[in-house]
Amino acid sequence: MAVDAFPGLGKTTAVLAFARDFHRREIAEHGAFTAQGHERWPVCRVGLTGNTGMKDLNRAMLEFFGHPGRQTSTAAQLGLQALDCVLSCEVRLLILDDLHFLKWRRTSGIEVSNHLKWIANEFPVTLLKVGVGLADKGLFSEGEALGETVLAQTGRRTTRLDMPPFTIESEQGRLQWRQLLLALEQRIVLTGTYPGMIADDLSDYLFTRSTGHIGSLMTLINRGCQRAQRTGVERLTRDLLDQVRNDEAAEQARRELEYAFRAGKATSRPHGVRTAG
């Protein structure tokens, strides 16, 4: 599987939440130790960098397990040691995060691509890849140059999942946006909060400031809560949030949305939901 989406949409957060629940479920069902007495680690998560090669990937897996041979072994030995750890700890899910950092069209990228096929064949795990623009990087395509055609097998073996931003063009999209705001509203720890503070009174405003990207939304709300605590306001309001700078991408995209909301050409509220008072 590959989760391929733009930045700021919560890919890693969603994958880690799923991994945590999966880990807990496996431990609850099978116990904390395997039949051979090894610790059961149902999930292994590895983060890649722009310089990751085959040896680096194997070493990163061994770092996760704290294997003593991770500094002295050869690339082949590291791979076999990683396989031994996966089998011994009965890993079921292997997560490769930030896969977009890998330079697929360089020699190291080709090596890692081939190595991922070996992992898919030999490791009894589900391989979950997370990254930005993986399709554009060539992960799923046949490639144009002769040396890139080896990547084609990865596309055949991988199911791509995307995470689009929240949209308000349809009733379903507006309902999903409202459900998100209602969930966030329950988690705000300010003494002046009240029902509808976010989901009713700030719905359009928050969509304008975040453009539907959950990363930008959470940045704005977190910074707003910090300011509300420091100033003693203890609630989120438009006036307070107007004093909070958000990430640059969100700030640049907000003007067009602000015009659409002011002109009545857009709304983030589902039918039947009251407007802000």
mmCIF file with all atom_site columns, C-alpha atoms in Angstrom, residues 81-169:
data_model
loop_
_atom_site.group_PDB
_atom_site.id
_atom_site.type_symbol
_atom_site.label_atom_id
_atom_site.label_alt_id
_atom_site.label_comp_id
_atom_site.label_asym_id
_atom_site.label_entity_id
_atom_site.label_seq_id
_atom_site.pdbx_PDB_ins_code
_atom_site.Cartn_x
_atom_site.Cartn_y
_atom_site.Cartn_z
_atom_site.occupancy
_atom_site.B_iso_or_equiv
_atom_site.pdbx_formal_charge
_atom_site.auth_seq_id
_atom_site.auth_comp_id
_atom_site.auth_asym_id
_atom_site.auth_atom_id
_atom_site.pdbx_PDB_model_num
ATOM 1  C CA . GLN A 1 81  ? 19.409  -9.518  10.297  1.00 0.00 ? 81  GLN A CA 1
ATOM 2  C CA . ALA A 1 82  ? 16.389  -7.299  9.622   1.00 0.00 ? 82  ALA A CA 1
ATOM 3  C CA . LEU A 1 83  ? 14.490  -10.315 8.306   1.00 0.00 ? 83  LEU A CA 1
ATOM 4  C CA . ASP A 1 84  ? 15.421  -12.254 11.443  1.00 0.00 ? 84  ASP A CA 1
ATOM 5  C CA . CYS A 1 85  ? 14.118  -9.435  13.649  1.00 0.00 ? 85  CYS A CA 1
ATOM 6  C CA . VAL A 1 86  ? 10.870  -9.261  11.682  1.00 0.00 ? 86  VAL A CA 1
ATOM 7  C CA . LEU A 1 87  ? 10.353  -13.012 11.987  1.00 0.00 ? 87  LEU A CA 1
ATOM 8  C CA . SER A 1 88  ? 11.382  -13.197 15.645  1.00 0.00 ? 88  SER A CA 1
ATOM 9  C CA . CYS A 1 89  ? 9.196   -10.269 16.736  1.00 0.00 ? 89  CYS A CA 1
ATOM 10 C CA . GLU A 1 90  ? 6.344   -11.350 14.406  1.00 0.00 ? 90  GLU A CA 1
ATOM 11 C CA . VAL A 1 91  ? 6.103   -7.972  12.676  1.00 0.00 ? 91  VAL A CA 1
ATOM 12 C CA . ARG A 1 92  ? 2.973   -7.690  10.526  1.00 0.00 ? 92  ARG A CA 1
ATOM 13 C CA . LEU A 1 93  ? 3.155   -4.076  9.336   1.00 0.00 ? 93  LEU A CA 1
ATOM 14 C CA . LEU A 1 94  ? 6.271   -2.325  7.966   1.00 0.00 ? 94  LEU A CA 1
ATOM 15 C CA . ILE A 1 95  ? 5.860   1.435   7.490   1.00 0.00 ? 95  ILE A CA 1
ATOM 16 C CA . LEU A 1 96  ? 8.271   3.389   5.270   1.00 0.00 ? 96  LEU A CA 1
ATOM 17 C CA . ASP A 1 97  ? 7.657   7.081   5.880   1.00 0.00 ? 97  ASP A CA 1
ATOM 18 C CA . ASP A 1 98  ? 8.818   10.097  3.853   1.00 0.00 ? 98  ASP A CA 1
ATOM 19 C CA . LEU A 1 99  ? 9.414   7.940   0.808   1.00 0.00 ? 99  LEU A CA 1
ATOM 20 C CA . HIS A 1 100 ? 9.443   11.081  -1.366  1.00 0.00 ? 100 HIS A CA 1
ATOM 21 C CA . PHE A 1 101 ? 12.874  11.950  0.020   1.00 0.00 ? 101 PHE A CA 1
ATOM 22 C CA . LEU A 1 102 ? 14.295  9.062   -1.962  1.00 0.00 ? 102 LEU A CA 1
ATOM 23 C CA . LYS A 1 103 ? 15.759  9.974   -5.368  1.00 0.00 ? 103 LYS A CA 1
ATOM 24 C CA . TRP A 1 104 ? 14.128  7.235   -7.409  1.00 0.00 ? 104 TRP A CA 1
ATOM 25 C CA . ARG A 1 105 ? 15.928  8.024   -10.655 1.00 0.00 ? 105 ARG A CA 1
ATOM 26 C CA . ARG A 1 106 ? 19.371  7.845   -9.105  1.00 0.00 ? 106 ARG A CA 1
ATOM 27 C CA . THR A 1 107 ? 21.320  4.635   -8.607  1.00 0.00 ? 107 THR A CA 1
ATOM 28 C CA . SER A 1 108 ? 20.476  4.480   -4.898  1.00 0.00 ? 108 SER A CA 1
ATOM 29 C CA . GLY A 1 109 ? 16.776  4.853   -5.715  1.00 0.00 ? 109 GLY A CA 1
ATOM 30 C CA . ILE A 1 110 ? 16.891  1.928   -8.130  1.00 0.00 ? 110 ILE A CA 1
ATOM 31 C CA . GLU A 1 111 ? 18.693  -0.165  -5.526  1.00 0.00 ? 111 GLU A CA 1
ATOM 32 C CA . VAL A 1 112 ? 16.141  0.632   -2.864  1.00 0.00 ? 112 VAL A CA 1
ATOM 33 C CA . SER A 1 113 ? 13.287  -0.061  -5.282  1.00 0.00 ? 113 SER A CA 1
ATOM 34 C CA . ASN A 1 114 ? 14.726  -3.504  -5.991  1.00 0.00 ? 114 ASN A CA 1
ATOM 35 C CA . HIS A 1 115 ? 15.276  -4.003  -2.277  1.00 0.00 ? 115 HIS A CA 1
ATOM 36 C CA . LEU A 1 116 ? 11.638  -3.151  -1.555  1.00 0.00 ? 116 LEU A CA 1
ATOM 37 C CA . LYS A 1 117 ? 10.632  -5.918  -3.964  1.00 0.00 ? 117 LYS A CA 1
ATOM 38 C CA . TRP A 1 118 ? 12.857  -8.329  -2.045  1.00 0.00 ? 118 TRP A CA 1
ATOM 39 C CA . ILE A 1 119 ? 11.213  -7.220  1.204   1.00 0.00 ? 119 ILE A CA 1
ATOM 40 C CA . ALA A 1 120 ? 7.760   -7.690  -0.315  1.00 0.00 ? 120 ALA A CA 1
ATOM 41 C CA . ASN A 1 121 ? 8.712   -11.214 -1.396  1.00 0.00 ? 121 ASN A CA 1
ATOM 42 C CA . GLU A 1 122 ? 10.590  -12.387 1.708   1.00 0.00 ? 122 GLU A CA 1
ATOM 43 C CA . PHE A 1 123 ? 9.127   -10.461 4.641   1.00 0.00 ? 123 PHE A CA 1
ATOM 44 C CA . PRO A 1 124 ? 5.727   -11.726 5.874   1.00 0.00 ? 124 PRO A CA 1
ATOM 45 C CA . VAL A 1 125 ? 4.483   -8.163  6.330   1.00 0.00 ? 125 VAL A CA 1
ATOM 46 C CA . THR A 1 126 ? 2.188   -5.604  4.794   1.00 0.00 ? 126 THR A CA 1
ATOM 47 C CA . LEU A 1 127 ? 4.404   -2.861  3.360   1.00 0.00 ? 127 LEU A CA 1
ATOM 48 C CA . LEU A 1 128 ? 2.886   0.594   3.865   1.00 0.00 ? 128 LEU A CA 1
ATOM 49 C CA . LYS A 1 129 ? 4.663   3.474   2.084   1.00 0.00 ? 129 LYS A CA 1
ATOM 50 C CA . VAL A 1 130 ? 3.954   7.122   2.908   1.00 0.00 ? 130 VAL A CA 1
ATOM 51 C CA . GLY A 1 131 ? 5.061   10.112  0.863   1.00 0.00 ? 131 GLY A CA 1
ATOM 52 C CA . VAL A 1 132 ? 4.334   13.220  -1.178  1.00 0.00 ? 132 VAL A CA 1
ATOM 53 C CA . GLY A 1 133 ? 3.982   13.066  -4.948  1.00 0.00 ? 133 GLY A CA 1
ATOM 54 C CA . LEU A 1 134 ? 5.034   9.428   -5.221  1.00 0.00 ? 134 LEU A CA 1
ATOM 55 C CA . ALA A 1 135 ? 3.359   9.097   -8.607  1.00 0.00 ? 135 ALA A CA 1
ATOM 56 C CA . ASP A 1 136 ? 5.284   12.101  -9.948  1.00 0.00 ? 136 ASP A CA 1
ATOM 57 C CA . LYS A 1 137 ? 8.509   10.688  -8.512  1.00 0.00 ? 137 LYS A CA 1
ATOM 58 C CA . GLY A 1 138 ? 8.063   7.632   -10.735 1.00 0.00 ? 138 GLY A CA 1
ATOM 59 C CA . LEU A 1 139 ? 7.200   5.050   -8.081  1.00 0.00 ? 139 LEU A CA 1
ATOM 60 C CA . PHE A 1 140 ? 4.167   3.727   -9.965  1.00 0.00 ? 140 PHE A CA 1
ATOM 61 C CA . SER A 1 141 ? 5.149   4.429   -13.568 1.00 0.00 ? 141 SER A CA 1
ATOM 62 C CA . GLU A 1 142 ? 7.076   2.485   -16.144 1.00 0.00 ? 142 GLU A CA 1
ATOM 63 C CA . GLY A 1 143 ? 9.584   5.315   -16.442 1.00 0.00 ? 143 GLY A CA 1
ATOM 64 C CA . GLU A 1 144 ? 10.868  6.947   -19.574 1.00 0.00 ? 144 GLU A CA 1
ATOM 65 C CA . ALA A 1 145 ? 14.551  6.112   -19.378 1.00 0.00 ? 145 ALA A CA 1
ATOM 66 C CA . LEU A 1 146 ? 15.865  2.585   -19.824 1.00 0.00 ? 146 LEU A CA 1
ATOM 67 C CA . GLY A 1 147 ? 17.197  2.433   -16.282 1.00 0.00 ? 147 GLY A CA 1
ATOM 68 C CA . GLU A 1 148 ? 13.835  3.390   -14.800 1.00 0.00 ? 148 GLU A CA 1
ATOM 69 C CA . THR A 1 149 ? 11.826  0.464   -16.151 1.00 0.00 ? 149 THR A CA 1
ATOM 70 C CA . VAL A 1 150 ? 12.736  -1.626  -13.097 1.00 0.00 ? 150 VAL A CA 1
ATOM 71 C CA . LEU A 1 151 ? 10.368  0.574   -11.124 1.00 0.00 ? 151 LEU A CA 1
ATOM 72 C CA . ALA A 1 152 ? 7.407   -0.777  -13.090 1.00 0.00 ? 152 ALA A CA 1
ATOM 73 C CA . GLN A 1 153 ? 7.038   -3.821  -10.828 1.00 0.00 ? 153 GLN A CA 1
ATOM 74 C CA . THR A 1 154 ? 6.558   -1.547  -7.827  1.00 0.00 ? 154 THR A CA 1
ATOM 75 C CA . GLY A 1 155 ? 3.545   0.043   -9.500  1.00 0.00 ? 155 GLY A CA 1
ATOM 76 C CA . ARG A 1 156 ? 2.071   -3.383  -10.250 1.00 0.00 ? 156 ARG A CA 1
ATOM 77 C CA . ARG A 1 157 ? 2.476   -4.478  -6.644  1.00 0.00 ? 157 ARG A CA 1
ATOM 78 C CA . THR A 1 158 ? 1.285   -1.301  -4.939  1.00 0.00 ? 158 THR A CA 1
ATOM 79 C CA . THR A 1 159 ? -2.223  -0.061  -4.191  1.00 0.00 ? 159 THR A CA 1
ATOM 80 C CA . ARG A 1 160 ? -2.258  3.742   -4.037  1.00 0.00 ? 160 ARG A CA 1
ATOM 81 C CA . LEU A 1 161 ? -4.396  5.596   -1.490  1.00 0.00 ? 161 LEU A CA 1
ATOM 82 C CA . ASP A 1 162 ? -4.734  9.368   -1.445  1.00 0.00 ? 162 ASP A CA 1
ATOM 83 C CA . MET A 1 163 ? -5.817  11.846  1.227   1.00 0.00 ? 163 MET A CA 1
ATOM 84 C CA . PRO A 1 164 ? -7.536  14.811  -0.416  1.00 0.00 ? 164 PRO A CA 1
ATOM 85 C CA . PRO A 1 165 ? -8.070  18.063  1.499   1.00 0.00 ? 165 PRO A CA 1
ATOM 86 C CA . PHE A 1 166 ? -11.492 18.860  2.901   1.00 0.00 ? 166 PHE A CA 1
ATOM 87 C CA . THR A 1 167 ? -13.797 20.485  0.354   1.00 0.00 ? 167 THR A CA 1
ATOM 88 C CA . ILE A 1 168 ? -17.111 22.337  0.653   1.00 0.00 ? 168 ILE A CA 1
ATOM 89 C CA . GLU A 1 169 ? -18.423 22.046  -2.907  1.00 0.00 ? 169 GLU A CA 1
#
